[in-house]
Amino acid sequence: MKARRYVLYSIIYVALIWVFVFTFFNQNFSLSILEYTLDLPVASWVVIPIALFALLSIFHISYYGFKNFLDARAVKNDLNLYNSLAKEVFLGLESNKDFKTDLFQIPSEVTKSLSPWLNLGEPNLKNEDLKLAYEISKKVKNGEVCDLKKFKLLKTNPLFIQNEKNKIKADYKYALTILSSKIEASDSLYQEAFNSALNNATYLELSKFGFDYSNEDTMKLINRYIDGTLEISSQDLFNLINKNEFQTDEYISLATHLKTKLDPDKLMGVFDRLKNEHSNANEAYLYILYDLQMIDNLREIITSSQDGEFDKIKTLLFLREHGKLAPASLFYK
């Protein structure tokens, strides 16, 4: 109820009570206080307490109405101030706005912490739940593994997914549990688990999943084998390479790298089998023969080749036959 209506209704109510009492008790009553005597109708004595109560309630309403007015004006001023703060944060400007109400204290701290341009320091958050959420999100973003059970996040939540990725980076065996789990994982999380396994798991662990490796994946595993971080038999190496179709240059690149790891017989055996399965591997096999100085076997194959085939190998043989011992690295890096 509005204050004006309350005052009007109070006056009407007091007047009605006075008239009602006066109608039945048209008499006066005297009250002596010290040397003063007050003689008033009985009706007046009845309504004095009511009128006093109405007057005090009017003062009460007026006080809180004025206080609410001041609070509303302070909130409106702080709202305009907050809009200015948000604008400065978006523009990468430092801001030290001073808010008068508690309503904007926490939102202003949170807003400053979300600046895309400046590091404005740690927000001064007095709400413990909000402070915990901020600290957890920051830790997860920085690569730490945190306990998120309290927040009951969905598996599609980006914070949950990033925390799972942090677990994978901290221990590749956790990646194996995700890959073997029947619970659906997001595409990005599954890819993170796959990459972690590809870069860290043993070949025995990887073979349990029956992955279909791309050419790039196969090259990563072979590079791990060459670097000594992956153990693999020559048979498994052949099977790994044989599952994919590479270009001629890629087979040659495989041969130039694997010759530093495999002994000559195993290297020849792998690429001899590969050339029978993939025509693109023929030149890589010839390169190995030349590099191992198995010239007679090389000439036998070259003799039955067509014009325009294996020109690099033929050039190396021509130079050799004319006293120029050109290394295979002349054409094959």
Short mmCIF file of C-alpha atoms in Angstrom, two decimals:
data_model
loop_
_atom_site.label_atom_id
_atom_site.label_comp_id
_atom_site.label_asym_id
_atom_site.label_seq_id
_atom_site.Cartn_x
_atom_site.Cartn_y
_atom_site.Cartn_z
CA MET A 1 0.00 0.00 0.00
CA LYS A 2 1.24 3.47 -0.87
CA ALA A 3 2.06 5.83 2.02
CA ARG A 4 -0.50 8.46 0.93
CA ARG A 5 -3.32 5.92 0.86
CA TYR A 6 -2.26 4.57 4.25
CA VAL A 7 -2.42 8.08 5.79
CA LEU A 8 -5.85 8.70 4.26
CA TYR A 9 -7.25 5.32 5.36
CA SER A 10 -5.81 5.83 8.86
CA ILE A 11 -7.54 9.22 9.23
CA ILE A 12 -10.84 7.77 7.99
CA TYR A 13 -10.54 4.78 10.34
CA VAL A 14 -9.81 6.96 13.39
CA ALA A 15 -12.69 9.29 12.49
CA LEU A 16 -15.15 6.39 12.13
CA ILE A 17 -14.12 4.96 15.50
CA TRP A 18 -14.57 8.39 17.11
CA VAL A 19 -18.06 8.81 15.60
CA PHE A 20 -19.08 5.28 16.55
CA VAL A 21 -18.00 5.67 20.22
CA PHE A 22 -19.40 9.20 20.47
CA THR A 23 -22.79 7.94 19.29
CA PHE A 24 -23.10 5.57 22.27
CA PHE A 25 -21.10 7.49 24.87
CA ASN A 26 -21.79 11.22 24.49
CA GLN A 27 -19.99 12.08 27.71
CA ASN A 28 -16.77 13.68 28.83
CA PHE A 29 -14.01 12.19 30.89
CA SER A 30 -11.48 14.24 32.87
CA LEU A 31 -7.89 13.18 33.48
CA SER A 32 -5.66 15.09 35.92
CA ILE A 33 -1.90 15.00 35.47
CA LEU A 34 0.00 16.98 38.08
CA GLU A 35 -1.64 20.41 38.03
CA TYR A 36 -3.22 19.96 34.61
CA THR A 37 -6.69 18.60 33.99
CA LEU A 38 -7.68 17.36 30.56
CA ASP A 39 -11.42 17.10 29.88
CA LEU A 40 -12.28 15.34 26.62
CA PRO A 41 -15.15 13.28 25.24
CA VAL A 42 -14.89 9.52 25.89
CA ALA A 43 -14.69 8.99 22.13
CA SER A 44 -11.53 11.12 21.98
CA TRP A 45 -9.90 9.12 24.77
CA VAL A 46 -10.65 5.90 22.85
CA VAL A 47 -9.13 7.04 19.56
CA ILE A 48 -6.02 8.70 21.04
CA PRO A 49 -4.08 5.38 21.31
CA ILE A 50 -5.30 4.37 17.86
CA ALA A 51 -4.25 7.72 16.40
CA LEU A 52 -0.88 7.50 18.14
CA PHE A 53 -0.31 4.00 16.73
CA ALA A 54 -1.31 5.21 13.23
CA LEU A 55 1.08 8.17 13.54
CA LEU A 56 4.00 5.95 14.58
CA SER A 57 3.28 3.50 11.77
CA ILE A 58 3.24 6.41 9.31
CA PHE A 59 6.68 7.47 10.58
CA HIS A 60 7.87 3.87 10.26
CA ILE A 61 6.62 3.54 6.69
CA SER A 62 8.06 6.91 5.75
CA TYR A 63 11.47 6.01 7.19
CA TYR A 64 11.77 2.73 5.33
CA GLY A 65 10.27 4.20 2.20
CA PHE A 66 12.98 6.87 2.23
CA LYS A 67 15.63 4.24 3.02
CA ASN A 68 14.43 2.06 0.12
CA PHE A 69 14.56 5.09 -2.13
CA LEU A 70 18.20 5.70 -1.17
CA ASP A 71 19.04 2.00 -1.62
CA ALA A 72 17.36 1.90 -5.02
CA ARG A 73 19.25 5.01 -6.12
CA ALA A 74 22.53 3.47 -4.88
CA VAL A 75 21.80 0.24 -6.81
CA LYS A 76 20.99 2.25 -9.95
CA ASN A 77 24.24 4.20 -9.60
CA ASP A 78 26.20 0.98 -9.03
CA LEU A 79 24.51 -0.59 -12.07
CA ASN A 80 25.75 2.27 -14.24
CA LEU A 81 29.16 1.92 -12.60
CA TYR A 82 29.19 -1.82 -13.28
CA ASN A 83 28.35 -1.22 -16.94
CA SER A 84 31.35 1.12 -17.11
CA LEU A 85 33.52 -1.52 -15.43
CA ALA A 86 32.41 -4.22 -17.89
CA LYS A 87 33.13 -1.89 -20.81
CA GLU A 88 36.65 -1.18 -19.50
CA VAL A 89 37.29 -4.91 -19.03
CA PHE A 90 36.24 -5.65 -22.60
CA LEU A 91 38.52 -2.87 -23.87
CA GLY A 92 41.52 -4.10 -21.86
CA LEU A 93 41.58 -1.08 -19.54
CA GLU A 94 42.50 -1.22 -15.88
CA SER A 95 39.54 -0.41 -13.64
CA ASN A 96 39.19 0.41 -9.95
CA LYS A 97 35.52 1.27 -9.64
CA ASP A 98 34.27 1.70 -6.06
CA PHE A 99 30.81 0.21 -5.52
CA LYS A 100 28.58 1.48 -2.71
CA THR A 101 26.35 -1.59 -2.40
CA ASP A 102 27.24 -5.20 -1.57
CA LEU A 103 25.12 -6.32 -4.51
CA PHE A 104 27.87 -5.54 -7.04
CA GLN A 105 30.96 -6.40 -4.98
CA ILE A 106 31.23 -10.06 -6.03
CA PRO A 107 30.03 -9.57 -9.65
CA SER A 108 32.62 -6.82 -10.14
CA GLU A 109 35.42 -9.08 -8.86
CA VAL A 110 34.29 -11.92 -11.11
CA THR A 111 34.04 -9.62 -14.11
CA LYS A 112 37.58 -8.31 -13.63
CA SER A 113 38.92 -11.86 -13.36
CA LEU A 114 37.38 -12.68 -16.75
CA SER A 115 39.23 -9.93 -18.63
CA PRO A 116 40.37 -11.28 -22.02
CA TRP A 117 43.25 -8.80 -22.20
CA LEU A 118 44.70 -8.04 -18.77
CA ASN A 119 45.63 -10.00 -15.70
CA LEU A 120 43.99 -7.91 -12.99
CA GLY A 121 45.07 -10.23 -10.19
CA GLU A 122 43.16 -12.68 -8.06
CA PRO A 123 39.53 -11.70 -7.42
CA ASN A 124 38.64 -11.01 -3.80
CA LEU A 125 35.71 -13.43 -3.49
CA LYS A 126 34.05 -13.62 -0.07
CA ASN A 127 31.55 -16.29 -1.06
CA GLU A 128 33.24 -19.64 -0.29
CA ASP A 129 31.38 -21.68 -2.91
CA LEU A 130 32.14 -19.12 -5.61
CA LYS A 131 35.76 -18.90 -4.46
CA LEU A 132 36.12 -22.70 -4.63
CA ALA A 133 34.56 -22.82 -8.12
CA TYR A 134 36.98 -20.12 -9.32
CA GLU A 135 40.03 -21.86 -7.86
CA ILE A 136 39.00 -25.24 -9.30
CA SER A 137 38.41 -23.81 -12.78
CA LYS A 138 41.78 -22.07 -12.71
CA LYS A 139 43.63 -25.21 -11.61
CA VAL A 140 41.98 -27.31 -14.30
CA LYS A 141 42.75 -24.69 -16.92
CA ASN A 142 46.41 -24.77 -15.83
CA GLY A 143 46.58 -28.53 -16.36
CA GLU A 144 46.02 -29.77 -12.80
CA VAL A 145 43.77 -32.71 -11.96
CA CYS A 146 40.99 -31.80 -9.51
CA ASP A 147 38.16 -33.61 -7.74
CA LEU A 148 34.95 -32.38 -9.38
CA LYS A 149 32.50 -34.81 -7.76
CA LYS A 150 31.10 -32.06 -5.52
CA PHE A 151 29.88 -30.09 -8.53
CA LYS A 152 28.06 -33.01 -10.21
CA LEU A 153 29.03 -31.89 -13.71
CA LEU A 154 27.72 -33.56 -16.85
CA LYS A 155 30.19 -35.54 -18.93
CA THR A 156 29.60 -33.03 -21.72
CA ASN A 157 30.66 -30.13 -19.48
CA PRO A 158 33.84 -28.43 -20.83
CA LEU A 159 35.40 -28.21 -17.36
CA PHE A 160 34.80 -31.94 -16.82
CA ILE A 161 36.26 -32.78 -20.23
CA GLN A 162 39.37 -30.67 -19.63
CA ASN A 163 39.90 -32.30 -16.23
CA GLU A 164 39.68 -35.71 -17.90
CA LYS A 165 42.26 -34.59 -20.45
CA ASN A 166 44.52 -33.51 -17.59
CA LYS A 167 44.19 -36.99 -16.11
CA ILE A 168 45.18 -38.49 -19.45
CA LYS A 169 48.25 -36.27 -19.71
CA ALA A 170 49.27 -37.17 -16.15
CA ASP A 171 48.94 -40.94 -16.73
CA TYR A 172 48.54 -42.53 -20.14
CA LYS A 173 47.07 -45.66 -18.50
CA TYR A 174 44.01 -43.59 -17.69
CA ALA A 175 43.71 -43.03 -21.43
CA LEU A 176 43.59 -46.81 -21.87
CA THR A 177 40.65 -47.03 -19.44
CA ILE A 178 38.76 -44.44 -21.48
CA LEU A 179 39.50 -46.24 -24.74
CA SER A 180 38.37 -49.56 -23.29
CA SER A 181 35.37 -48.13 -21.43
CA LYS A 182 31.92 -48.71 -22.82
CA ILE A 183 30.82 -45.32 -21.54
CA GLU A 184 30.58 -42.83 -24.37
CA ALA A 185 33.22 -40.10 -24.37
CA SER A 186 33.21 -36.86 -26.31
CA ASP A 187 35.08 -36.87 -29.61
CA SER A 188 37.76 -34.50 -28.30
CA LEU A 189 38.28 -36.60 -25.15
CA TYR A 190 38.48 -39.83 -27.12
CA GLN A 191 40.99 -38.27 -29.51
CA GLU A 192 43.08 -37.04 -26.56
CA ALA A 193 43.06 -40.56 -25.09
CA PHE A 194 43.99 -42.08 -28.45
CA ASN A 195 46.88 -39.65 -28.97
CA SER A 196 48.17 -40.31 -25.44
CA ALA A 197 48.08 -44.05 -26.01
CA LEU A 198 49.74 -43.65 -29.40
CA ASN A 199 52.57 -41.63 -27.87
CA ASN A 200 53.09 -43.63 -24.67
CA ALA A 201 51.54 -47.10 -24.66
CA THR A 202 53.41 -50.30 -25.44
CA TYR A 203 52.69 -52.07 -28.71
CA LEU A 204 51.11 -54.92 -26.76
CA GLU A 205 48.73 -52.49 -25.06
CA LEU A 206 47.85 -50.87 -28.37
CA SER A 207 47.29 -54.18 -30.13
CA LYS A 208 44.43 -55.02 -27.72
CA PHE A 209 42.26 -52.31 -29.28
CA GLY A 210 42.65 -53.21 -32.96
CA PHE A 211 42.93 -49.59 -34.05
CA ASP A 212 42.80 -48.63 -37.73
CA TYR A 213 45.85 -46.39 -37.92
CA SER A 214 46.14 -43.61 -40.44
CA ASN A 215 49.42 -43.11 -42.31
CA GLU A 216 50.29 -40.35 -39.86
CA ASP A 217 49.56 -42.61 -36.87
CA THR A 218 51.73 -45.35 -38.35
CA MET A 219 54.60 -42.91 -38.85
CA LYS A 220 54.33 -41.82 -35.21
CA LEU A 221 54.65 -45.40 -34.03
CA ILE A 222 57.59 -46.06 -36.33
CA ASN A 223 59.32 -42.90 -35.09
CA ARG A 224 58.81 -44.11 -31.53
CA TYR A 225 60.36 -47.43 -32.53
CA ILE A 226 63.34 -45.65 -34.09
CA ASP A 227 63.71 -43.40 -31.01
CA GLY A 228 63.72 -46.43 -28.75
CA THR A 229 60.48 -45.64 -26.90
CA LEU A 230 58.53 -48.50 -28.49
CA GLU A 231 59.49 -52.15 -28.79
CA ILE A 232 58.10 -54.01 -31.79
CA SER A 233 59.07 -57.17 -33.61
CA SER A 234 59.95 -57.14 -37.31
CA GLN A 235 56.79 -59.15 -38.01
CA ASP A 236 54.61 -56.63 -36.20
CA LEU A 237 56.49 -53.84 -37.96
CA PHE A 238 55.65 -55.37 -41.32
CA ASN A 239 52.00 -55.84 -40.33
CA LEU A 240 51.83 -52.24 -39.13
CA ILE A 241 53.18 -50.80 -42.39
CA ASN A 242 51.35 -53.30 -44.59
CA LYS A 243 47.89 -52.23 -43.33
CA ASN A 244 48.18 -48.86 -45.06
CA GLU A 245 49.03 -47.72 -48.55
CA PHE A 246 51.88 -45.19 -48.70
CA GLN A 247 53.26 -43.16 -51.56
CA THR A 248 56.60 -44.09 -53.13
CA ASP A 249 58.42 -41.25 -51.37
CA GLU A 250 56.91 -42.30 -48.04
CA TYR A 251 58.12 -45.88 -48.42
CA ILE A 252 61.59 -44.57 -49.24
CA SER A 253 61.45 -42.31 -46.17
CA LEU A 254 60.53 -45.33 -44.06
CA ALA A 255 63.46 -47.26 -45.46
CA THR A 256 65.97 -44.45 -44.86
CA HIS A 257 64.88 -44.15 -41.24
CA LEU A 258 64.48 -47.84 -40.44
CA LYS A 259 67.94 -48.76 -41.73
CA THR A 260 69.39 -47.09 -38.63
CA LYS A 261 67.31 -49.38 -36.38
CA LEU A 262 66.88 -52.72 -38.13
CA ASP A 263 69.74 -55.03 -39.03
CA PRO A 264 70.20 -55.45 -42.81
CA ASP A 265 68.57 -58.89 -43.11
CA LYS A 266 65.42 -57.85 -41.26
CA LEU A 267 65.25 -54.57 -43.17
CA MET A 268 65.48 -56.40 -46.49
CA GLY A 269 62.94 -58.98 -45.33
CA VAL A 270 60.37 -56.35 -44.36
CA PHE A 271 60.63 -54.40 -47.62
CA ASP A 272 60.87 -57.52 -49.76
CA ARG A 273 57.47 -58.52 -48.43
CA LEU A 274 56.13 -54.98 -48.73
CA LYS A 275 57.04 -54.72 -52.43
CA ASN A 276 55.07 -57.90 -53.05
CA GLU A 277 52.00 -56.31 -51.46
CA HIS A 278 52.42 -52.70 -52.59
CA SER A 279 53.94 -51.65 -55.91
CA ASN A 280 54.79 -48.24 -54.43
CA ALA A 281 57.33 -49.97 -52.17
CA ASN A 282 59.44 -51.26 -55.09
CA GLU A 283 61.82 -48.31 -55.25
CA ALA A 284 62.32 -48.36 -51.47
CA TYR A 285 63.41 -51.99 -51.75
CA LEU A 286 65.82 -51.11 -54.59
CA TYR A 287 67.20 -48.27 -52.50
CA ILE A 288 67.95 -50.74 -49.69
CA LEU A 289 69.71 -53.10 -52.11
CA TYR A 290 71.89 -50.28 -53.40
CA ASP A 291 72.63 -48.96 -49.93
CA LEU A 292 73.65 -52.46 -48.79
CA GLN A 293 75.80 -52.84 -51.92
CA MET A 294 73.83 -55.83 -53.20
CA ILE A 295 74.50 -54.73 -56.75
CA ASP A 296 73.99 -58.06 -58.52
CA ASN A 297 70.48 -58.47 -57.10
CA LEU A 298 69.79 -54.85 -57.97
CA ARG A 299 70.91 -55.24 -61.60
CA GLU A 300 68.75 -58.32 -61.99
CA ILE A 301 65.64 -56.37 -61.01
CA ILE A 302 66.58 -53.25 -62.98
CA THR A 303 67.16 -55.27 -66.15
CA SER A 304 63.53 -56.36 -66.25
CA SER A 305 62.17 -52.88 -65.49
CA GLN A 306 60.59 -50.62 -68.08
CA ASP A 307 61.98 -47.38 -69.44
CA GLY A 308 61.24 -44.46 -67.17
CA GLU A 309 61.11 -46.62 -64.04
CA PHE A 310 63.57 -46.19 -61.18
CA ASP A 311 65.58 -43.50 -62.96
CA LYS A 312 67.36 -42.49 -59.74
CA ILE A 313 68.55 -46.05 -59.08
CA LYS A 314 69.59 -46.45 -62.70
CA THR A 315 71.55 -43.20 -62.52
CA LEU A 316 73.37 -44.39 -59.40
CA LEU A 317 74.27 -47.67 -61.13
CA PHE A 318 75.45 -45.83 -64.24
CA LEU A 319 77.74 -43.63 -62.15
CA ARG A 320 79.06 -46.68 -60.32
CA GLU A 321 79.79 -48.52 -63.56
CA HIS A 322 81.77 -45.50 -64.75
CA GLY A 323 83.93 -45.30 -61.66
CA LYS A 324 81.86 -42.79 -59.71
CA LEU A 325 80.87 -44.31 -56.38
CA ALA A 326 77.88 -42.08 -55.75
CA PRO A 327 76.14 -42.69 -52.36
CA ALA A 328 72.41 -43.35 -52.26
CA SER A 329 72.00 -40.09 -50.32
CA LEU A 330 72.72 -38.28 -53.63
CA PHE A 331 69.05 -38.78 -54.46
CA TYR A 332 67.54 -40.19 -51.29
CA LYS A 333 67.61 -38.05 -48.18
#
